[in-house]
Coordinates of C-alpha atoms in Angstrom, one line a residue:
M1 CA 35.6 118.8 31.5
P2 CA 35.7 115.2 30.1
V3 CA 39.1 114.1 28.8
L4 CA 39.8 111.2 26.5
P5 CA 42.4 108.7 27.8
V6 CA 45.6 108.4 25.8
P7 CA 44.8 104.9 24.5
M8 CA 41.5 106.0 23.2
I9 CA 43.1 109.0 21.4
I10 CA 45.6 106.6 19.8
A11 CA 42.8 104.3 18.8
L12 CA 40.9 107.1 17.1
F13 CA 44.1 108.2 15.4
L14 CA 44.8 104.7 14.1
L15 CA 41.2 104.3 12.9
G16 CA 41.5 107.6 11.0
F17 CA 44.8 106.5 9.5
L18 CA 43.3 103.1 8.6
L19 CA 40.3 104.7 6.9
Q20 CA 42.6 107.0 4.9
R21 CA 44.6 103.9 3.7
V22 CA 41.5 101.9 2.9
L23 CA 40.1 104.7 0.8
T24 CA 43.3 105.2 -1.2
R25 CA 43.4 101.4 -1.9
Q26 CA 47.2 101.4 -2.0
T27 CA 47.9 99.3 1.2
D28 CA 48.3 95.5 1.5
R29 CA 45.4 93.8 3.2
A30 CA 47.7 92.4 5.9
L31 CA 49.0 95.8 6.9
L32 CA 45.4 97.1 7.1
V33 CA 44.4 94.3 9.4
L34 CA 47.5 94.9 11.5
I35 CA 46.7 98.6 11.9
G36 CA 43.0 97.7 12.7
C37 CA 44.2 95.2 15.5
C38 CA 46.4 97.8 17.1
A39 CA 43.5 100.3 17.0
A40 CA 41.1 97.8 18.5
Q41 CA 43.5 96.9 21.2
S42 CA 44.1 100.5 22.2
A43 CA 40.4 101.1 22.3
L44 CA 40.0 97.9 24.5
I45 CA 42.6 99.2 27.0
A46 CA 40.8 102.5 27.2
V47 CA 37.4 100.9 27.7
V48 CA 38.6 98.4 30.3
Q49 CA 41.1 100.4 32.2
Y50 CA 39.6 103.9 32.1
Y51 CA 35.9 103.2 31.7
G52 CA 35.6 100.1 33.9
V53 CA 34.0 97.7 31.4
S54 CA 35.7 94.7 32.8
S55 CA 33.4 92.3 30.8
L56 CA 35.6 93.1 27.8
R57 CA 38.9 92.2 29.5
V58 CA 38.8 88.7 28.1
L59 CA 39.2 90.0 24.7
Q60 CA 42.5 91.8 25.4
P61 CA 44.8 88.7 25.5
L62 CA 43.1 87.2 22.4
L63 CA 43.7 90.4 20.4
A64 CA 47.2 90.7 21.8
T65 CA 48.2 87.3 20.4
A66 CA 46.8 88.3 17.0
I67 CA 48.9 91.4 16.7
P68 CA 52.4 89.8 16.3
A69 CA 51.0 87.2 13.9
M70 CA 49.5 89.8 11.7
A71 CA 52.9 91.7 11.8
W72 CA 54.5 88.5 10.5
L73 CA 51.9 88.0 7.7
A74 CA 52.3 91.7 6.7
F75 CA 56.0 91.1 6.5
R76 CA 55.5 87.9 4.4
Q77 CA 53.3 90.0 2.0
A78 CA 56.2 92.4 1.6
S79 CA 58.9 89.8 1.3
A80 CA 57.2 87.1 -0.7
G81 CA 54.6 89.1 -2.5
R82 CA 51.7 87.1 -1.4
I83 CA 50.2 85.2 1.6
V84 CA 49.0 81.7 1.1
K85 CA 46.2 80.1 3.0
S86 CA 48.5 77.7 4.9
D87 CA 50.4 80.8 6.3
V88 CA 47.2 82.2 7.8
L89 CA 46.1 78.9 9.3
L90 CA 49.6 78.2 10.8
H91 CA 49.6 81.6 12.5
L92 CA 46.2 81.1 14.2
I93 CA 48.0 78.9 16.7
G94 CA 48.7 81.9 18.9
P95 CA 45.1 83.0 19.3
V96 CA 43.9 79.4 19.7
A97 CA 46.5 78.8 22.4
A98 CA 45.2 82.0 24.1
L99 CA 41.7 80.6 24.1
V100 CA 42.9 77.4 25.6
C101 CA 44.9 79.3 28.4
L102 CA 41.8 81.4 29.1
A103 CA 39.7 78.2 29.6
L104 CA 42.2 76.2 31.6
R105 CA 45.0 78.3 33.1
P106 CA 44.7 82.1 32.5
V107 CA 47.9 82.7 34.3
L108 CA 49.8 81.1 31.4
L109 CA 48.8 84.1 29.2
D110 CA 51.5 86.1 31.1
A111 CA 54.1 83.9 29.4
L112 CA 52.3 83.2 26.1
I113 CA 51.9 86.8 24.9
P114 CA 55.5 88.1 25.5
V115 CA 56.8 84.9 23.9
L116 CA 54.7 85.4 20.8
F117 CA 55.7 89.2 20.6
A118 CA 59.5 88.4 21.0
G119 CA 59.3 85.4 18.8
Y120 CA 57.7 87.1 15.9
G121 CA 60.0 90.2 16.4
F122 CA 63.2 88.1 16.3
A123 CA 61.8 86.1 13.3
I124 CA 61.3 89.3 11.3
G125 CA 64.8 90.5 12.4
I126 CA 66.5 87.3 11.2
A127 CA 64.6 87.3 7.9
L128 CA 66.0 90.8 7.3
L129 CA 69.6 89.7 7.6
R130 CA 70.0 89.7 3.8
G131 CA 69.2 93.5 3.8
E132 CA 67.4 95.0 0.9
D133 CA 67.5 91.8 -1.0
S134 CA 65.1 90.2 1.6
L135 CA 62.3 92.4 0.4
P136 CA 62.2 91.7 -3.4
H137 CA 58.6 93.0 -3.7
S138 CA 59.3 96.4 -2.3
R139 CA 59.8 99.3 -4.6
L140 CA 63.5 99.5 -5.4
E141 CA 63.4 103.3 -5.0
N142 CA 62.8 102.8 -1.2
G143 CA 66.0 100.8 -0.8
R144 CA 67.2 100.7 2.8
M145 CA 64.2 102.6 4.0
A146 CA 62.0 99.5 3.7
V147 CA 64.5 97.5 5.7
L148 CA 64.7 100.2 8.4
V149 CA 60.9 100.4 8.7
W150 CA 60.6 96.6 9.2
V151 CA 63.5 96.6 11.7
T152 CA 61.7 99.3 13.7
L153 CA 58.5 97.1 13.7
A154 CA 60.5 94.1 14.8
V155 CA 62.0 96.1 17.6
A156 CA 58.6 97.3 18.7
L157 CA 57.4 93.8 19.0
V158 CA 60.4 92.7 21.1
A159 CA 60.0 95.9 23.3
S160 CA 56.4 95.0 23.9
A161 CA 57.5 91.6 25.2
V162 CA 60.1 93.1 27.4
S163 CA 57.6 95.6 28.9
D164 CA 55.2 92.7 29.6
V165 CA 57.9 90.7 31.4
F166 CA 58.8 93.8 33.4
I167 CA 55.3 94.3 34.6
A168 CA 54.8 90.7 35.4
I169 CA 58.0 90.8 37.6
Q170 CA 56.8 94.0 39.3
L171 CA 53.4 92.4 40.1
A172 CA 55.1 89.4 41.4
G173 CA 57.0 91.6 43.8
G174 CA 53.9 93.2 45.1
R175 CA 54.0 96.4 43.1
A176 CA 50.3 96.3 42.0
D177 CA 50.5 100.0 41.2
V178 CA 52.5 99.2 38.1
V179 CA 49.4 98.0 36.4
L180 CA 48.6 101.7 35.9
W181 CA 51.6 101.9 33.6
L182 CA 50.3 99.2 31.2
P183 CA 48.1 101.5 29.0
S184 CA 51.1 103.9 28.6
L185 CA 53.5 101.1 27.8
F186 CA 51.3 99.5 25.3
S187 CA 50.3 102.8 23.8
S188 CA 53.9 103.6 23.3
V189 CA 54.5 100.4 21.5
T190 CA 51.4 100.9 19.4
L191 CA 52.6 104.4 18.4
L192 CA 56.0 103.0 17.5
V193 CA 54.3 100.3 15.3
L194 CA 52.2 103.1 13.7
G195 CA 55.3 105.2 13.1
A196 CA 57.1 102.3 11.5
L197 CA 54.1 101.7 9.2
G198 CA 53.4 105.3 8.5
L199 CA 56.9 106.6 7.7
S200 CA 56.2 106.1 3.9
H201 CA 54.9 103.6 1.5
A202 CA 58.3 101.9 1.8
I203 CA 57.0 98.6 3.3
E204 CA 54.2 98.1 0.8
S205 CA 54.8 95.4 -1.7
Q206 CA 53.9 95.0 -5.3
S207 CA 52.1 91.7 -5.4
S208 CA 52.4 89.2 -8.2
A209 CA 50.5 86.1 -9.2
D210 CA 53.5 84.9 -11.2
T211 CA 55.3 81.8 -10.0
Q212 CA 59.1 81.5 -9.4
I213 CA 61.4 80.0 -11.9
D214 CA 63.7 77.2 -10.7
Y215 CA 67.2 77.2 -12.0
P216 CA 70.3 75.1 -11.3
V217 CA 73.1 76.1 -9.0
E218 CA 74.6 79.5 -10.1
D219 CA 78.1 79.9 -11.5
K220 CA 80.2 82.7 -12.9
A221 CA 79.2 82.1 -16.6
R222 CA 75.5 82.2 -15.7
D223 CA 75.9 85.4 -13.6
A224 CA 77.8 87.0 -16.5
A225 CA 75.0 86.1 -18.9
I226 CA 72.4 87.5 -16.5
V227 CA 74.2 90.8 -16.2
D228 CA 74.6 91.0 -20.0
K229 CA 70.9 90.3 -20.3
L230 CA 70.1 92.9 -17.7
D231 CA 72.3 95.6 -19.3
A232 CA 70.6 95.0 -22.7
Y233 CA 67.1 95.2 -21.2
I234 CA 68.0 98.4 -19.2
A235 CA 69.3 100.0 -22.3
S236 CA 66.3 99.1 -24.5
H237 CA 63.4 99.3 -22.1
Q238 CA 64.5 101.7 -19.3
P239 CA 62.5 99.9 -16.7
Y240 CA 64.0 102.1 -14.0
L241 CA 61.6 104.9 -15.1
D242 CA 58.8 102.9 -13.4
P243 CA 58.5 104.2 -9.9
D244 CA 56.8 100.9 -8.7
L245 CA 59.7 98.8 -10.1
T246 CA 60.6 95.9 -7.8
L247 CA 63.2 93.2 -7.9
A248 CA 60.5 90.5 -8.4
R249 CA 59.1 92.5 -11.4
L250 CA 62.4 93.1 -12.9
A251 CA 63.2 89.4 -12.6
R252 CA 60.0 88.4 -14.3
K253 CA 60.8 90.7 -17.2
L254 CA 64.2 88.9 -17.6
L255 CA 62.8 85.4 -16.9
V256 CA 65.4 85.0 -14.1
P257 CA 64.7 84.0 -10.5
E258 CA 64.9 86.8 -8.0
K259 CA 67.7 85.4 -6.0
Q260 CA 69.8 84.8 -9.0
L261 CA 69.3 88.2 -10.4
S262 CA 70.1 89.9 -7.1
S263 CA 73.3 87.6 -6.7
A264 CA 74.4 88.4 -10.2
I265 CA 74.1 92.2 -9.8
N266 CA 75.9 92.0 -6.4
K267 CA 78.8 90.1 -8.0
G268 CA 78.8 91.6 -11.4
K269 CA 78.1 95.3 -10.4
G270 CA 79.5 95.4 -6.9
E271 CA 76.2 96.9 -5.5
N272 CA 72.7 95.7 -4.6
V273 CA 69.8 95.9 -7.0
S274 CA 68.3 99.1 -5.4
R275 CA 71.5 101.0 -5.8
Y276 CA 72.0 99.8 -9.3
I277 CA 68.5 100.9 -10.5
N278 CA 68.7 104.2 -8.6
K279 CA 72.1 104.9 -10.3
H280 CA 70.4 104.7 -13.7
R281 CA 67.6 106.9 -12.4
V282 CA 70.0 109.6 -11.3
E283 CA 71.9 109.4 -14.6
H284 CA 68.6 109.9 -16.4
A285 CA 67.7 112.8 -14.1
C286 CA 71.1 114.5 -14.9
E287 CA 70.3 114.3 -18.6
L288 CA 66.9 115.9 -18.1
L289 CA 68.5 118.6 -15.9
Q290 CA 71.0 119.4 -18.6
A291 CA 68.0 119.6 -21.0
G292 CA 66.4 122.4 -19.0
K293 CA 63.9 120.4 -16.8
S294 CA 63.5 121.6 -13.2
V295 CA 64.7 119.4 -10.4
T296 CA 61.2 118.3 -9.6
E297 CA 60.4 117.4 -13.2
A298 CA 63.6 115.5 -13.6
M299 CA 62.9 113.6 -10.3
L300 CA 59.5 112.5 -11.3
A301 CA 60.4 111.7 -14.9
S302 CA 63.3 109.4 -13.7
G303 CA 61.3 107.0 -11.5
F304 CA 61.6 108.7 -8.1
N305 CA 58.5 109.3 -5.9
T306 CA 60.0 111.5 -3.2
K307 CA 62.4 114.3 -3.1
S308 CA 64.1 112.8 0.0
N309 CA 65.0 109.6 -1.8
F310 CA 66.0 111.5 -5.0
N311 CA 68.3 113.8 -3.0
R312 CA 69.9 110.9 -1.1
E313 CA 70.5 108.9 -4.1
F314 CA 71.7 111.8 -6.2
L315 CA 74.3 112.7 -3.5
R316 CA 75.5 109.0 -3.3
V317 CA 76.0 108.8 -7.1
Q318 CA 77.2 112.3 -8.0
G319 CA 78.7 113.4 -4.7
T320 CA 76.6 116.6 -4.6
N321 CA 73.0 117.8 -4.6
P322 CA 71.2 118.4 -8.0
R323 CA 71.3 122.1 -8.0
D324 CA 75.1 122.3 -7.3
W325 CA 75.7 119.5 -9.9
L326 CA 73.7 121.5 -12.5
K327 CA 75.7 124.6 -11.8
S328 CA 79.0 122.7 -12.6
N329 CA 77.6 120.9 -15.7
I330 CA 76.1 123.6 -17.9

C-alpha cells in the first residue's frame, strides 16, 4: 500500500492552509509567500529524498536561503506596516550568494544556509526587545500573543540553523546515516513555523499608506498633552470598539507619531497601549453585561475578536471571569 512521506504530507497541508488564506484575502502577501516557500521546500525534500528525483536537488539550497529572508520581510510587514522595494532587493543577497556558491564552491552552502537562518532569527528576536510596542501595526487586541508568535518563529529559524550544523558535524565524523534525519528535522521546523503562523491572526498587520510624522525630542509636557488628547479622543470616539485597531491607526487619528504615543501612554498610564485599550474594552463590556447582554454579545460589541483574549483581559482588569463578575454586580 503506497504511503506518502511525512514531508509531502506537510507540503500538502501547507498548500491547503495557503489556499484557505488566499481565498479569505486576510493575510499579508509576505506571509503567504513564506508559507508557500515552506510548502515548496517540504515537497522538494520528499521528491528528492523519497522519490529519487536528484535533478531537483539543486533547488533545495536556493529555496532554503529564501525562507529566512521571507520570514524577515513578513516581520517587517507586521512591524512597519509595509515593505519597500529596497527591503526586497537587499534580502535577495542570500539567494544570489547561494547561486554563486553552487557555481563555484557548493560546499560553502553548508555554512551559508545556517548562518542565514540564525542571522534572521536573531534579528527578529532583537527587534522584538521592545515587546508589544515593536509591532505597532498589529491589532491591539492581540497584545502579547503577537510577540509570542513572532518569538516562536524566530526560535524556529535558529533551531533550523542548529540542526543543520549538527548534521554537518555528524557527516564530517563519518555518520552518513544521519542524512536520513534531514527530512524529519526540516519537517519539524516547518511545522513549528506553520504553528507560529497559524496560531491566530495575531501576527497579521493592518497596513497603511500614511507617512510618519516627525516631532522633536519628547518631554513631560508633551507627553501630558498627548495623554490628554488621547483621553478626550477615547471619550468622544470610542476607537477601542474597532477590533482592528492598531497603535499606528490610533496614532494617525491623534496626529501623533507611534513611538511618542506609545511612550506617553507608558509613562502617563503606567501600562502599554494594548493593555490601555483592552481595559477600555473590558469596561465597555461590563456596561453591556449589566444592561442584559450575553457574554458573547458584550465581547463582540466591545472590540474583542476571540473569547480567549476577552477572558484573559477581563480577568486581568476585573480579577475574575465575566460570569462571576456579573453575579456580583447585578
